[in-house]
CSV table of C-alpha atoms in Angstrom, one decimal:
chain,number,residue,atom,x,y,z
A,1,MET,CA,-37.7,59.8,-30.7
A,2,SER,CA,-35.5,60.1,-27.6
A,3,ALA,CA,-32.6,62.5,-27.4
A,4,GLU,CA,-29.1,61.1,-27.2
A,5,PRO,CA,-27.6,61.2,-23.7
A,6,ALA,CA,-25.1,63.9,-23.2
A,7,ILE,CA,-21.5,62.7,-23.4
A,8,LYS,CA,-19.4,63.9,-20.5
A,9,ALA,CA,-16.6,66.1,-21.7
A,10,VAL,CA,-13.1,64.9,-20.6
A,11,THR,CA,-11.2,67.6,-18.8
A,12,PRO,CA,-7.7,67.1,-19.9
A,13,LEU,CA,-4.8,67.7,-17.5
A,14,GLU,CA,-2.4,70.4,-18.4
A,15,LEU,CA,1.1,69.1,-19.3
A,16,THR,CA,3.3,71.0,-16.9
A,17,GLY,CA,6.4,68.8,-16.9
A,18,ARG,CA,7.7,65.2,-16.8
A,19,VAL,CA,5.7,64.7,-13.6
A,20,VAL,CA,2.1,66.0,-13.5
A,21,ASP,CA,0.9,65.5,-9.9
A,22,ALA,CA,-2.7,66.7,-10.3
A,23,ALA,CA,-3.7,64.4,-7.3
A,24,ALA,CA,-1.1,66.0,-5.1
A,25,LEU,CA,0.4,62.7,-4.0
A,26,ILE,CA,4.1,63.5,-4.4
A,27,ARG,CA,6.1,65.8,-2.1
A,28,PRO,CA,7.8,68.6,-4.0
A,29,GLU,CA,11.4,67.4,-3.3
A,30,LYS,CA,10.5,63.9,-4.6
A,31,GLU,CA,8.9,65.4,-7.7
A,32,THR,CA,12.2,67.2,-8.4
A,33,GLU,CA,14.1,63.9,-7.9
A,34,LEU,CA,11.6,62.0,-10.2
A,35,THR,CA,11.9,64.6,-12.8
A,36,ALA,CA,15.7,64.4,-12.9
A,37,ARG,CA,15.5,60.6,-13.1
A,38,LEU,CA,13.0,60.8,-16.0
A,39,GLU,CA,15.3,63.3,-17.8
A,40,ALA,CA,18.3,61.1,-17.4
A,41,LEU,CA,16.4,58.1,-18.6
A,42,GLU,CA,15.4,59.9,-21.8
A,43,ASN,CA,18.9,61.1,-22.3
A,44,ASP,CA,20.2,57.6,-22.0
A,45,THR,CA,17.6,55.6,-23.9
A,46,LEU,CA,15.6,58.2,-25.9
A,47,ALA,CA,12.4,56.8,-24.5
A,48,GLN,CA,10.2,59.4,-22.9
A,49,VAL,CA,8.6,58.3,-19.7
A,50,MET,CA,6.2,60.6,-17.8
A,51,ILE,CA,4.3,60.3,-14.5
A,52,VAL,CA,0.8,61.5,-14.0
A,53,THR,CA,-1.5,61.4,-11.0
A,54,THR,CA,-5.0,62.4,-11.4
A,55,PRO,CA,-7.8,63.1,-8.9
A,56,ASP,CA,-10.3,61.3,-11.1
A,57,LEU,CA,-10.6,59.7,-14.5
A,58,ASP,CA,-13.7,61.7,-15.6
A,59,GLY,CA,-15.8,58.6,-15.5
A,60,ARG,CA,-13.6,56.8,-18.0
A,61,ASP,CA,-11.6,53.6,-17.7
A,62,ILE,CA,-7.9,54.1,-17.0
A,63,ALA,CA,-6.8,52.6,-20.3
A,64,GLY,CA,-8.8,55.0,-22.5
A,65,TYR,CA,-7.9,57.9,-20.3
A,66,GLY,CA,-4.2,57.1,-20.5
A,67,GLN,CA,-4.2,56.6,-24.2
A,68,ASP,CA,-6.0,59.8,-24.8
A,69,LEU,CA,-3.7,61.7,-22.4
A,70,GLY,CA,-0.5,60.2,-24.0
A,71,ASN,CA,-1.7,61.1,-27.5
A,72,ASN,CA,-2.9,64.6,-26.6
A,73,TRP,CA,0.4,65.3,-24.8
A,74,GLY,CA,2.5,63.8,-27.6
A,75,ILE,CA,4.6,61.6,-25.3
A,76,GLY,CA,7.5,59.9,-27.0
A,77,ASP,CA,8.9,60.3,-30.4
A,78,ALA,CA,6.1,60.1,-33.1
A,79,GLU,CA,8.1,57.9,-35.4
A,80,ARG,CA,9.5,55.6,-32.7
A,81,ASN,CA,6.3,55.7,-30.7
A,82,ASP,CA,8.4,55.2,-27.6
A,83,GLY,CA,6.4,57.0,-24.9
A,84,VAL,CA,5.6,55.5,-21.6
A,85,LEU,CA,3.0,57.0,-19.2
A,86,ILE,CA,2.8,55.9,-15.5
A,87,ILE,CA,-0.8,56.8,-14.5
A,88,VAL,CA,-2.1,56.8,-10.9
A,89,ALA,CA,-5.7,57.5,-10.1
A,90,PRO,CA,-6.0,57.1,-6.3
A,91,ASN,CA,-9.7,57.8,-6.0
A,92,GLU,CA,-10.5,55.0,-8.5
A,93,ARG,CA,-7.9,52.8,-6.8
A,94,SER,CA,-6.3,52.4,-10.2
A,95,ALA,CA,-2.9,52.5,-11.8
A,96,ARG,CA,-1.6,51.7,-15.3
A,97,LEU,CA,1.4,51.9,-17.6
A,98,GLU,CA,0.4,53.2,-21.0
A,99,VAL,CA,3.1,52.1,-23.5
A,100,GLY,CA,3.6,53.3,-27.0
A,101,SER,CA,3.7,50.5,-29.6
A,102,GLY,CA,7.5,51.1,-30.1
A,103,MET,CA,8.1,50.0,-26.5
A,104,GLU,CA,5.8,47.0,-26.4
A,105,ASP,CA,8.7,44.6,-27.1
A,106,LEU,CA,10.4,45.7,-23.9
A,107,LEU,CA,7.4,46.6,-21.7
A,108,THR,CA,5.0,43.9,-22.7
A,109,PHE,CA,1.5,43.7,-21.4
A,110,ALA,CA,2.6,41.0,-18.9
A,111,ARG,CA,5.7,43.0,-17.8
A,112,SER,CA,3.6,46.2,-17.4
A,113,ALA,CA,1.2,44.3,-15.2
A,114,GLU,CA,4.1,43.1,-13.0
A,115,ILE,CA,5.4,46.7,-12.7
A,116,VAL,CA,1.9,48.0,-11.7
A,117,GLU,CA,1.6,45.2,-9.2
A,118,ALA,CA,4.9,46.3,-7.6
A,119,MET,CA,3.5,49.8,-7.4
A,120,LEU,CA,0.2,48.6,-5.9
A,121,ILE,CA,2.0,46.9,-3.0
A,122,HIS,CA,3.1,50.3,-1.8
A,123,PHE,CA,-0.2,52.0,-2.7
A,124,ARG,CA,-2.1,49.6,-0.4
A,125,ASP,CA,0.0,50.9,2.5
A,126,GLY,CA,-0.9,54.5,1.4
A,127,ASP,CA,2.7,55.3,0.2
A,128,TYR,CA,2.1,56.5,-3.3
A,129,THR,CA,5.6,58.0,-3.7
A,130,ALA,CA,7.2,54.7,-2.9
A,131,GLY,CA,4.9,52.9,-5.3
A,132,ILE,CA,5.7,55.4,-8.1
A,133,GLU,CA,9.4,55.1,-7.4
A,134,ALA,CA,9.2,51.3,-7.4
A,135,GLY,CA,7.5,51.3,-10.8
A,136,LEU,CA,10.0,53.8,-12.3
A,137,THR,CA,13.0,51.8,-11.0
A,138,GLN,CA,11.7,48.7,-12.8
A,139,ILE,CA,11.1,50.7,-16.0
A,140,GLU,CA,14.6,52.2,-15.7
A,141,THR,CA,16.1,48.8,-15.2
A,142,ASP,CA,14.2,47.3,-18.2
A,143,LEU,CA,15.1,50.2,-20.6
A,144,ARG,CA,18.7,50.5,-19.6
A,145,GLY,CA,19.1,46.7,-19.6
A,146,ALA,CA,17.6,46.2,-23.0
A,147,SER,CA,19.7,44.3,-25.5
A,148,PRO,CA,21.9,46.6,-27.5
A,149,ASP,CA,20.3,45.6,-30.8
A,150,ILE,CA,16.8,46.6,-29.6
A,151,MET,CA,18.0,50.0,-28.5
A,152,GLU,CA,20.1,50.5,-31.6
A,153,THR,CA,16.9,49.9,-33.7
A,154,LYS,CA,15.2,52.5,-31.6
A,155,LEU,CA,18.1,55.0,-32.0
A,156,ALA,CA,18.2,54.4,-35.8
A,157,ALA,CA,14.4,55.0,-36.2
């Protein structure tokens, strides 16, 4: 009987704020600016959006990594499930939006893919900050431009 292979333990990143730049991609002054934008967005829409860069995905796919990270950190309101996580893993050349089920009517799979593609255009040029800002700008526009009845439903939840 052969022994089961060891499962690599996932090293969780520490939640230190609205921007967790573990891959050191964002200049400090830009991190401050992004944090203020994320705070204002949450104040305006109640949706909690976070940005994380990670030096590696611990051998996992970005979707599972992001889902686990979002759940472990408790991003978004538990009842509304309105968290959004922007994930950038430069060493794996990967980026993703992890979207809580309460936000899937606004940030659909197709829309999330468009936003990530807008980010990747900048990443290909080596400008991670511009890519992150481009993605966040589109998310801000979508959330702030959502029809009033959609946001009222979220506020009432």
